[in-house]
XYZ file of C-alpha atoms in Angstrom:
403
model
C 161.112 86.254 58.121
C 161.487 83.175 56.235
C 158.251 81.445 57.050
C 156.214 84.649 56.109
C 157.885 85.632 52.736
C 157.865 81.756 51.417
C 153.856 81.604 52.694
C 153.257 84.480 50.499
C 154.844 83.052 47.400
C 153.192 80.112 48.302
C 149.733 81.549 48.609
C 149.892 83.631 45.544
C 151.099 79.919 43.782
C 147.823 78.495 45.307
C 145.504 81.630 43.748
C 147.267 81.201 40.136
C 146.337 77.448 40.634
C 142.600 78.295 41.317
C 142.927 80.060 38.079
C 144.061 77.663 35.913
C 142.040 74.873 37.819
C 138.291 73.800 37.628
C 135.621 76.751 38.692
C 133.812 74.166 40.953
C 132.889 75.809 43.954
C 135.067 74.637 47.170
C 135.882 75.761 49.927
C 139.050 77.375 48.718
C 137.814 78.545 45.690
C 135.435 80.392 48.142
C 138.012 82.894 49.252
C 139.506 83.846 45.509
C 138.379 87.115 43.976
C 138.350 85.429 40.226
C 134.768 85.835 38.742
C 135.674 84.039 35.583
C 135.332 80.977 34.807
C 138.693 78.295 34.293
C 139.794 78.057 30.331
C 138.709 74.721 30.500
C 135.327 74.988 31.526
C 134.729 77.902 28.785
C 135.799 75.184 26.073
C 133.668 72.496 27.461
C 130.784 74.624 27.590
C 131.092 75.953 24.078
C 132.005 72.257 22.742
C 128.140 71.350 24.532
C 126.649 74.638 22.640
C 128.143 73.164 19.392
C 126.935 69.614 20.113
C 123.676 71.128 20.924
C 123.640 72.934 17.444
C 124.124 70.030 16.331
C 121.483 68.090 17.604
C 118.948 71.051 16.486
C 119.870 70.516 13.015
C 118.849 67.120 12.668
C 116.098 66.759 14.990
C 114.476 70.096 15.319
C 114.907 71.151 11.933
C 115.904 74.644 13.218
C 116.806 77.741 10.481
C 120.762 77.687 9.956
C 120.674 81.832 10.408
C 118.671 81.292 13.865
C 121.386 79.023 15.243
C 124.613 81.024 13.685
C 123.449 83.729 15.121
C 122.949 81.861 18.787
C 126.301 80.378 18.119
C 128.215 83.847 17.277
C 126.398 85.256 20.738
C 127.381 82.196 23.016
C 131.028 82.265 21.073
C 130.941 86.257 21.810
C 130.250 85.372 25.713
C 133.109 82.857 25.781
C 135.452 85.106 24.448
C 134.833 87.409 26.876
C 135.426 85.019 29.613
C 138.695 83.950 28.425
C 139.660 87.363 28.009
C 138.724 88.156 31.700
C 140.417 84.963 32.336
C 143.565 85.582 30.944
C 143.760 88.939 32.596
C 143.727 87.466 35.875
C 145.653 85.333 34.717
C 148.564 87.202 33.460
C 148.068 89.494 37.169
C 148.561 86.778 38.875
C 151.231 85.777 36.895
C 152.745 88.912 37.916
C 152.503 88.764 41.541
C 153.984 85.407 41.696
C 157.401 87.328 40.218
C 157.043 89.477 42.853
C 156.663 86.808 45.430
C 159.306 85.114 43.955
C 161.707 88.431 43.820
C 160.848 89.327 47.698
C 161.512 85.548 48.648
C 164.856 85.685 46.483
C 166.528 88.449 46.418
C 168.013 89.246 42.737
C 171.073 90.698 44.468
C 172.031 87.083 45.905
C 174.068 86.262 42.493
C 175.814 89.494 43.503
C 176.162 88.756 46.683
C 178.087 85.451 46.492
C 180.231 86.792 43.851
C 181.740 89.330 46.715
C 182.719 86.468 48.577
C 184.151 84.381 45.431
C 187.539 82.969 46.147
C 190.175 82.002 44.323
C 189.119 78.166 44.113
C 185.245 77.752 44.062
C 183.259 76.739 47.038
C 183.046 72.858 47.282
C 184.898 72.206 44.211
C 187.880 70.045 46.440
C 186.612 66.504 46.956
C 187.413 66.987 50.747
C 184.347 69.541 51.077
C 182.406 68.266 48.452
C 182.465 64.739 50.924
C 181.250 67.414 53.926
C 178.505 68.646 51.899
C 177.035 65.427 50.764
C 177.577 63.952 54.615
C 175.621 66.513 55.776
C 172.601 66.360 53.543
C 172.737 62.574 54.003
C 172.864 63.061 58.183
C 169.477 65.731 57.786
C 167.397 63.008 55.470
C 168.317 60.414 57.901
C 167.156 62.411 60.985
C 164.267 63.375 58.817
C 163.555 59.914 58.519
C 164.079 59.327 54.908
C 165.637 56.126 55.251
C 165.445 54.641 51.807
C 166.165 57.834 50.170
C 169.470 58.324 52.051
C 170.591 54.806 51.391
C 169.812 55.339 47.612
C 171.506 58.492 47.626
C 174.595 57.022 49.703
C 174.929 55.180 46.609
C 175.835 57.545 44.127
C 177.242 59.738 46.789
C 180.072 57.207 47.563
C 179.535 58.329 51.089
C 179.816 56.209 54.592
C 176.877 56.908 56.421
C 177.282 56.798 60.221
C 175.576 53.267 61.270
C 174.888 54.760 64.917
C 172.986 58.087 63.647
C 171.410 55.922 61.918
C 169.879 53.516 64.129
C 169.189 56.680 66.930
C 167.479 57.937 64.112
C 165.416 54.859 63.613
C 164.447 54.914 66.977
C 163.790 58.305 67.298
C 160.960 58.128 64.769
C 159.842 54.652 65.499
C 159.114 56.159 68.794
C 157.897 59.156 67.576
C 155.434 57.331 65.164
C 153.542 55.206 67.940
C 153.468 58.500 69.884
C 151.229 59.465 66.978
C 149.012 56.775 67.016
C 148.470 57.345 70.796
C 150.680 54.421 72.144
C 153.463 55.889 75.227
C 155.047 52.246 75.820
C 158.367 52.788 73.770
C 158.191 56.381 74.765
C 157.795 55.033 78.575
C 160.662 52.356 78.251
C 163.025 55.308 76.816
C 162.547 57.281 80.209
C 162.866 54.518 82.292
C 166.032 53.477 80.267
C 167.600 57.275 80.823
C 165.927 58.150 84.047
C 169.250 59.170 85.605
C 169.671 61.589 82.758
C 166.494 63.015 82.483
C 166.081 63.384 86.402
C 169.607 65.549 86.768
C 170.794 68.952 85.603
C 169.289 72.330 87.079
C 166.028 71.718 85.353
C 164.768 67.964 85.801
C 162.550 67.012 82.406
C 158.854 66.752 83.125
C 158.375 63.986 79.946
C 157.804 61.012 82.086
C 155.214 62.671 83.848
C 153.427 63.759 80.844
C 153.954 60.511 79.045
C 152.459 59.063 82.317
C 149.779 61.865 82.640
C 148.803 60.927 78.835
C 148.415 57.316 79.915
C 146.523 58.038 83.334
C 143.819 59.979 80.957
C 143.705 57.389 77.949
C 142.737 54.754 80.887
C 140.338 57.206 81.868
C 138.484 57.477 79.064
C 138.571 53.860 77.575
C 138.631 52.119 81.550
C 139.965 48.420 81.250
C 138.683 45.876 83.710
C 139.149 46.811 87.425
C 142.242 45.247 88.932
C 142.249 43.480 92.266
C 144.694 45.289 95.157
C 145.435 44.683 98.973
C 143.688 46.929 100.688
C 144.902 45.821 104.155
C 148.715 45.447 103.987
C 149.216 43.786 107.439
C 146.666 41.116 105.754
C 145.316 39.180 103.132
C 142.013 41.229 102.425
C 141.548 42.218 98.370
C 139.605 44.438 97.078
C 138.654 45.482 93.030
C 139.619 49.163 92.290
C 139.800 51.216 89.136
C 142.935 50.280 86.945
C 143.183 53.861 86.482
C 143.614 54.403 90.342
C 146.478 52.116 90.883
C 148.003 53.189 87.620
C 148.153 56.635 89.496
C 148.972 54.558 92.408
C 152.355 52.836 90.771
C 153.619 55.619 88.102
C 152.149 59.235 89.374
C 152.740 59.005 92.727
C 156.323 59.701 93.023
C 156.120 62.624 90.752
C 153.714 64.419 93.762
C 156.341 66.885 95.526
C 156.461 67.971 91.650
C 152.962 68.032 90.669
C 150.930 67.372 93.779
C 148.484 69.994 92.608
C 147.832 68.410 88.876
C 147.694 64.815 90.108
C 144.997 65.493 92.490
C 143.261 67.029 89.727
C 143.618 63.833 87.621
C 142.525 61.702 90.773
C 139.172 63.875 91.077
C 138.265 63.161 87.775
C 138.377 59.376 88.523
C 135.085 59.838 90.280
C 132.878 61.156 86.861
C 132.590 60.056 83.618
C 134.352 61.120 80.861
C 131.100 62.601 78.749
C 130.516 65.013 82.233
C 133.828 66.134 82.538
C 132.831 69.460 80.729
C 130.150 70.079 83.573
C 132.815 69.164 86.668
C 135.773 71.985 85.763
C 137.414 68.793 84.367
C 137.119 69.884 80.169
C 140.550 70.812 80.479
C 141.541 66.692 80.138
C 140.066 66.629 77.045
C 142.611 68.905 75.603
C 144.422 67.262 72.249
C 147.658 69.328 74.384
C 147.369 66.054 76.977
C 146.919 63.422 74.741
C 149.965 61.314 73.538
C 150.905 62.700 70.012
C 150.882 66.411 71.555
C 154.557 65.277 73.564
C 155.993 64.325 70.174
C 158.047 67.595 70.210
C 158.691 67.068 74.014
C 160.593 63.936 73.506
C 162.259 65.286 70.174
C 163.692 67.507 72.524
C 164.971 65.324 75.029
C 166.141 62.568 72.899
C 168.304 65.394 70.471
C 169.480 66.667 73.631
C 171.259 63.369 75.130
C 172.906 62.532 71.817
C 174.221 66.065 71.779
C 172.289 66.546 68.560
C 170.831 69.856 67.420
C 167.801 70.835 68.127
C 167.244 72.076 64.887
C 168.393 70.912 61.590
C 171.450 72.519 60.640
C 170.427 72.506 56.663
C 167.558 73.892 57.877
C 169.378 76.590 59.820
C 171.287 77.034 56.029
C 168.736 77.090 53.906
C 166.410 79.700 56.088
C 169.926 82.029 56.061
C 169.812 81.989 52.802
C 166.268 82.554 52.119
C 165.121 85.085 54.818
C 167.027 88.030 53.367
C 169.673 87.366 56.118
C 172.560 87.740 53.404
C 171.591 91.303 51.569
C 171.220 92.736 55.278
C 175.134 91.285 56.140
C 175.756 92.487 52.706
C 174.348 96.197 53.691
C 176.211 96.014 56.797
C 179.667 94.875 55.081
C 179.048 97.262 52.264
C 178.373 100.039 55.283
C 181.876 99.113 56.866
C 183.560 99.008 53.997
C 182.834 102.678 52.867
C 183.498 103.629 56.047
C 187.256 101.393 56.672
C 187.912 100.183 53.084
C 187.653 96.796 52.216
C 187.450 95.021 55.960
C 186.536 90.980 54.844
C 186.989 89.768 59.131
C 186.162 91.297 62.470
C 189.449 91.153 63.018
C 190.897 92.794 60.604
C 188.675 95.509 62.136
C 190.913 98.296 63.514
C 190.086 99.354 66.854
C 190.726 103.051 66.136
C 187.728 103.003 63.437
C 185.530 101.322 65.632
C 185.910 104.595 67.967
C 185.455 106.591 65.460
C 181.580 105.753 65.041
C 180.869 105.370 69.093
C 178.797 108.426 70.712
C 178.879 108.594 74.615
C 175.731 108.224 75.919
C 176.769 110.909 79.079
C 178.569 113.857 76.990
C 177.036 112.822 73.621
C 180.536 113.528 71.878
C 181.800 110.846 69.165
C 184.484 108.931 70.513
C 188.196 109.709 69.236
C 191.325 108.355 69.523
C 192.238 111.094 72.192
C 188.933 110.419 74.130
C 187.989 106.600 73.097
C 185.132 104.324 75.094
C 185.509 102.858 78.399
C 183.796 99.883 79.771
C 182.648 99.976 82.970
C 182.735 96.478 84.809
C 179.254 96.719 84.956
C 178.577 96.335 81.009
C 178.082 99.949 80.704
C 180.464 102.192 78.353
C 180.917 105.792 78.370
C 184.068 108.034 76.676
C 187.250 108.447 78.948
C 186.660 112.531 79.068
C 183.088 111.302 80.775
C 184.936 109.001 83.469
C 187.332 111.310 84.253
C 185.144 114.779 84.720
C 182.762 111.976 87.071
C 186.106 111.201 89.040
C 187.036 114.701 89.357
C 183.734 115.934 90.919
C 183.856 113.058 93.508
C 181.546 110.569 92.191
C 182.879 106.993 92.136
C 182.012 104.499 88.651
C 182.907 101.106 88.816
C 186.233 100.521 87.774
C 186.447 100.439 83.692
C 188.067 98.450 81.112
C 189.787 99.707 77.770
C 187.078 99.119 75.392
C 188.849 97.611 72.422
């Protein structure tokens, strides 16, 4: 995978920094298996052994042999540090090439050379346009704002004005999620409540954004509100704002989530620091607070503007860096010896194909006198099999030429 070979390079980055870094215990440093001591604190500590020589000399009056021969000991210890230094050093050093040769594989220069055609990939101004739109359109949905407009620039490029403000919003949004604030969040629902409400399955995120507020007022209660208790007459009573919040916003989700909101509504009755003691710890989860649905409405909002859910650079860039292209490499280089020089699927002739299927009944290799059948029910066995089944009265589902 991606994520795993790039957090090894990046960890054995991280020890070769220890090394070359301070030797001040941390709670990093804590975990390394170094035992020497950083280059730099060797040379500040024999710089202070000098400086203390020094200061013998003229105030202690103390025998030149007696301190050269403290001096060549301390200089003998240092020396031996920075030689144990530089030997972890240089094996660090090493493993970091290896990190770096798993995460890149020396055979991608190789690779794209295979694939070289006769005019060079985004060498036209036409594609070279497409490239720089689409790193543009990933900083802006990144968020990058003012380094996409600086880039536009010197790109020459138009940016699309309505991406851009969606993109805006998105992370405006997204940011007061963060800091634990659902109104914008809220006002987006409300604004696309038709949307979000339809399809085969109905999105839940007003009901958490809702859910996040219920607990928030909860935990820091305003002022109680006054409500009619009576609604044939005038009588008022004070109640918990938290109650009627439920009241207005949580009760129409209850054929959905009858069973969590009565949950929610029990808690109303103890106080937030006893929650752990009343089965009711579970509403002090981070999961139920506000900047927990960030992803949530990521989601939704990508999915109304028919925008991916995940970056498509980032799709590009993990292809190329997860070892993805020396396996279709393998695979192409497998086909090839076995077809000659096949660059498309379908230039893939149907007879070869046949050649390397094995029934799973009779076990033979597929030929061009006895090639695969699909069966209409996604199975495929050889046309000998079918036909010795038929024979001896049983009855497959009708097949398909598998081509």
């Amino acid at each position: 995978m991606a994520t795993t070979s790039a957090q090894d390079l990046l960890a054995e980055l991280e020890k070769l920094e220890r090394l070359a870094g301070s030797s001040t215990p941390t709670a990093t440093t804590k975990s390394s298996k170094s035992s020497a001591p950083a280059l730099i604190d060797t040379l500040t500590a024999l710089e202070e052994a000098l400086e203390k020589a020094q200061r013998q000399i003229l105030e202690e009056d103390v025998p030149l042999p007696v301190l050269g021969k403290t001096l060549s000991g301390e200089a003998d210890r240092r020396r031996a540090d920075v030689d144990k230094g530089l030997k972890e050093w240089y094996s660090g050093l090493a493993k970091v090439g290896k990190a770096v040769d798993k995460s890149f594989d020396s055979k991608l220069l190789e690779i794209s050379k295979t694939y070289d055609n006769p005019t060079p990939l985004f060498s036209d101004e036409e594609a070279k346009k497409a490239m720089d739109e689409v790193i543009l359109t990933s900083m802006i949905k990144r968020g990058t704002f003012n380094s996409a407009r600086m880039l536009q620039q010197e790109m020459r490029v138009t940016l699309d004005e309505r991406t851009v403000k969606l993109s805006e919003q998105l992370h405006r949004t997204m940011a007061d999620l963060a800091s634990g604030d659902v109104d914008s969040a809220l006002q987006w629902t409300s604004k696309h409540h038709a949307y979000l409400s339809s399809g085969p399955h109905p999105s839940a995120l007003p009901f958490y954004l809702h859910r996040a507020r219920f607990i928030s007022l909860l935990r820091n209660p305003p002022p109680p509100v006054m409500t009619i208790v009576d609604p044939n007459g005038p009588v008022k009573q004070e109640i918990p704002a938290s109650l009627q919040y439920a009241r207005d916003h949580l009760f129409p989700y209850l054929p959905f989530h009858a069973d969590e909101i009565f949950h929610l509504l029990g808690a109303i009755v103890y106080a937030p620091s006893t929650w752990a003691e009343n089965n009711y710890a579970d509403l002090l989860s981070p999961q139920l607070e506000a900047g927990a649905l960030i992803p949530y409405f990521k989601v939704e909002f990508c999915r109304l503007h028919g925008w991916p859910k995940e970056d498509p650079l980032d799709v590009l860039v993990d292809l190329g860096s997860n070892g993805s292209l020396v396996k279709i490499d393998k695979a192409r280089t497998m086909l090839k010896d076995r077809i000659g020089d096949v660059r498309t699927w379908d230039e893939l002739p149907s007879k070869r194909y046949h050649s390397v299927f094995a029934c799973p009944v009779s076990k033979e290799q597929a030929t061009d006198a006895n090639p695969p059948k699909m069966l209409v029910c996604g199975h495929v066995i050889a046309q000998d099999s079918l036909t010795k089944l038929s024979k001896h009265g049983l009855k497959p589902c009708n097949s398909l030429t598998f081509t």
